Short mmCIF file of C-alpha atoms in Angstrom, two decimals:
data_model
loop_
_atom_site.label_atom_id
_atom_site.label_comp_id
_atom_site.label_asym_id
_atom_site.label_seq_id
_atom_site.Cartn_x
_atom_site.Cartn_y
_atom_site.Cartn_z
CA ILE A 308 107.65 106.63 90.12
CA LYS A 309 109.16 109.43 92.10
CA VAL A 310 110.39 108.53 95.57
CA THR A 311 111.02 111.27 98.09
CA VAL A 312 112.39 111.15 101.60
CA ASP A 313 110.27 113.17 104.01
CA GLN A 314 112.19 113.18 107.29
CA SER A 315 109.33 115.01 109.04
CA VAL A 316 107.12 111.92 108.68
CA ILE A 317 109.37 109.34 110.35
CA PRO A 318 113.01 110.09 111.19
CA ALA A 319 115.11 107.30 109.67
CA PRO A 320 118.52 106.56 108.24
CA TRP A 321 119.12 108.05 104.80
CA ASN A 322 118.93 104.67 103.06
CA GLU A 323 115.27 104.21 103.97
CA ILE A 324 112.22 105.76 102.34
CA ASP A 325 109.65 107.48 104.54
CA ALA A 326 107.12 108.72 102.01
CA VAL A 327 106.13 107.51 98.58
CA GLU A 328 104.90 109.63 95.74
CA LEU A 329 103.65 108.02 92.54
CA VAL A 330 103.88 110.12 89.44
CA GLY A 331 101.61 109.13 86.56
CA TYR A 332 102.39 109.41 82.88
CA ALA A 333 100.53 110.25 79.70
CA SER A 334 99.26 107.72 77.18
CA ALA A 335 100.79 107.57 73.70
CA ALA A 336 97.82 109.55 72.30
CA GLU A 337 98.21 112.24 74.97
CA MET A 338 101.94 112.41 74.33
CA ALA A 339 101.40 112.87 70.59
CA SER A 340 99.07 115.84 71.14
CA ALA A 341 101.06 117.43 73.97
CA ALA A 342 103.68 120.10 73.60
CA PRO A 343 107.18 118.65 73.56
CA PRO A 344 109.11 118.79 76.84
CA PRO A 345 111.68 121.54 77.18
CA GLU A 346 115.10 120.73 75.78
CA PRO A 347 117.52 119.67 78.51
CA VAL A 348 120.83 121.39 78.79
CA ASP A 349 123.93 119.33 77.86
CA THR A 350 121.93 116.09 77.75
CA PRO A 351 122.44 113.59 74.95
CA GLU A 352 119.33 112.92 72.82
CA ALA A 353 119.03 109.34 74.12
CA ALA A 354 118.84 110.54 77.73
CA GLN A 355 115.88 112.91 77.19
CA PRO A 356 112.68 112.09 79.06
CA ALA A 357 110.36 109.65 77.29
CA LEU A 358 107.30 110.39 79.44
CA ILE A 359 105.31 113.53 80.09
CA TRP A 360 104.44 113.75 83.78
CA THR A 361 100.81 114.64 84.34
CA GLN A 362 99.99 113.71 87.92
CA HIS A 363 101.62 113.88 91.34
CA THR A 364 100.00 112.03 94.23
CA ARG A 365 101.30 111.17 97.69
CA TYR A 366 100.18 107.82 99.10
CA SER A 367 100.25 106.78 102.73
CA THR A 368 98.30 104.64 105.18
CA ASP A 369 95.55 107.27 104.88
CA ASN A 370 94.67 105.99 101.40
CA GLY A 371 95.69 102.33 101.28
CA LEU A 372 99.42 101.83 101.78
CA THR A 373 99.89 99.24 104.55
CA ASP A 374 102.65 101.24 106.30
CA ASP A 375 104.32 104.61 105.78
CA HIS A 376 107.81 103.21 106.41
CA ILE A 377 108.85 101.92 102.98
CA LEU A 378 112.15 100.06 102.58
CA SER A 379 111.97 99.05 98.90
CA VAL A 380 110.10 99.84 95.69
CA ALA A 381 109.76 98.02 92.35
CA VAL A 382 107.48 98.33 89.32
CA SER A 383 106.42 95.24 87.38
CA PRO A 384 106.13 95.16 83.56
CA ASP A 385 102.35 95.63 83.83
CA GLY A 386 102.88 98.94 85.68
CA VAL A 387 101.94 97.70 89.15
CA ALA A 388 103.99 99.41 91.88
CA TRP A 389 105.21 97.18 94.74
CA PHE A 390 106.27 98.52 98.16
CA GLY A 391 108.22 96.60 100.82
CA THR A 392 107.49 97.73 104.35
CA ASP A 393 109.30 97.48 107.66
CA GLY A 394 107.15 94.87 109.35
CA TYR A 395 103.80 95.16 107.58
CA GLY A 396 104.40 93.05 104.48
CA LEU A 397 104.26 93.90 100.81
CA SER A 398 101.80 96.39 99.30
CA LEU A 399 101.01 96.69 95.63
CA PHE A 400 99.16 99.44 93.80
CA ASP A 401 97.69 98.87 90.34
CA GLY A 402 96.69 102.50 89.85
CA GLN A 403 93.22 101.96 91.33
CA ASN A 404 93.42 99.49 94.21
CA TRP A 405 95.82 98.50 96.98
CA THR A 406 96.57 94.86 97.85
CA THR A 407 98.74 93.76 100.76
CA TYR A 408 100.53 90.43 101.16
CA THR A 409 101.87 89.24 104.51
CA GLU A 410 103.25 86.11 106.11
CA GLN A 411 99.66 84.79 106.25
CA ASP A 412 99.58 84.84 102.42
CA GLY A 413 102.92 83.07 102.00
CA LEU A 414 105.49 85.89 102.27
CA ALA A 415 108.58 84.66 104.17
CA ASP A 416 108.55 87.64 106.56
CA ASN A 417 106.78 91.00 106.87
CA HIS A 418 110.09 92.95 106.95
CA VAL A 419 110.71 93.45 103.23
CA LYS A 420 114.21 94.88 102.66
CA SER A 421 114.51 94.46 98.87
CA LEU A 422 112.48 93.85 95.73
CA ALA A 423 113.27 92.84 92.17
CA VAL A 424 110.93 92.01 89.34
CA ALA A 425 111.70 89.63 86.47
CA PRO A 426 110.64 90.44 82.90
CA ASP A 427 107.82 87.86 83.18
CA GLY A 428 106.44 89.74 86.22
CA THR A 429 107.68 87.29 88.86
CA MET A 430 108.39 89.24 92.03
CA TRP A 431 111.47 88.47 94.16
CA ILE A 432 111.27 89.67 97.76
CA GLY A 433 114.27 89.91 100.11
CA THR A 434 113.43 89.76 103.80
CA PHE A 435 115.24 90.65 106.98
CA GLY A 436 116.35 87.33 108.40
CA TYR A 437 113.99 84.96 106.60
CA GLY A 438 115.46 84.63 103.12
CA VAL A 439 113.90 85.30 99.71
CA SER A 440 110.31 84.86 98.65
CA ARG A 441 109.32 84.35 95.01
CA PHE A 442 105.79 85.27 93.93
CA ASP A 443 104.51 84.50 90.43
CA GLY A 444 101.12 86.10 90.96
CA GLN A 445 99.56 82.88 92.23
CA ASN A 446 102.13 80.86 94.21
CA TRP A 447 104.72 81.69 96.85
CA THR A 448 108.09 79.95 97.19
CA THR A 449 110.53 80.75 99.99
CA TYR A 450 114.30 80.14 99.87
CA THR A 451 116.45 80.18 103.01
CA SER A 452 119.92 79.14 104.14
CA GLN A 453 118.73 75.55 103.81
CA ASP A 454 118.47 76.22 100.06
CA GLY A 455 121.94 77.77 99.79
CA LEU A 456 121.43 81.37 100.93
CA PRO A 457 123.84 82.82 103.53
CA GLN A 458 123.47 81.63 107.11
CA TYR A 459 121.41 84.52 108.51
CA ASP A 460 119.04 84.97 105.52
CA ASN A 461 119.32 88.77 105.74
CA ILE A 462 118.75 89.84 102.11
CA LEU A 463 119.63 93.51 101.59
CA SER A 464 119.39 93.76 97.79
CA LEU A 465 118.12 91.80 94.80
CA VAL A 466 118.59 92.13 91.06
CA VAL A 467 117.49 90.13 88.03
CA ALA A 468 120.43 89.57 85.66
CA PRO A 469 120.02 89.82 81.87
CA ASP A 470 120.04 86.00 81.67
CA GLY A 471 117.09 85.82 84.10
CA SER A 472 119.10 84.57 87.05
CA ILE A 473 118.82 86.28 90.44
CA TRP A 474 121.59 87.88 92.49
CA ALA A 475 121.02 88.60 96.17
CA GLY A 476 123.20 90.83 98.32
CA ALA A 477 123.23 89.73 101.94
CA SER A 478 124.93 90.81 105.14
CA GLU A 479 127.19 87.73 104.82
CA GLY A 480 128.03 87.91 101.09
CA VAL A 481 126.33 87.52 97.74
CA SER A 482 124.20 84.67 96.39
CA HIS A 483 123.23 83.61 92.87
CA PHE A 484 120.12 81.67 91.85
CA ASP A 485 120.38 80.01 88.43
CA GLY A 486 116.75 78.89 88.38
CA GLN A 487 117.52 75.60 90.12
CA LYS A 488 119.82 76.28 93.06
CA TRP A 489 121.38 79.05 95.11
CA THR A 490 125.15 79.43 95.32
CA SER A 491 126.58 81.78 97.94
CA TYR A 492 129.93 83.58 97.91
CA THR A 493 131.76 85.32 100.73
CA THR A 494 135.13 87.03 101.04
CA GLN A 495 136.61 83.58 101.67
CA ASP A 496 135.69 82.60 98.10
#
């Protein structure tokens, strides 16, 4: 996925994404028959590109994205691209079709500030003021300050740790979910 900021679409702070471009990749068979990519300059062998880019498409509300103001992007292990919007929920694109999830489907809030995907495909969604939603493809679970998140439930970033636990960065500190409970830490800790 290539993400570009197009300030002519919607003026926004630099930490927000205003346009999304998905860049496809070649299959293993296509890669085997394609010419090798050019050699990078001063790049270690391990850092060379593993994919050959074959397609460049810009997506917007004109062709299925629920909103052009994108705050977060994640790609699940099955290749589905997920997009958090600023008030219009969560859009996903499987390469053919768009699906949108909103509060009506079980999402904690339609302002999606952050996304993280676990190796099993479970999606973690950080919202602006309403905590974290967990979506396993079938069921939604929402965690708030009542579950141990910081008081204002403003989740700015999410990451899945190597052990499978979840870390959430919030405006009031950082929180850790061990699979059973959330523990929050602030500068007082």
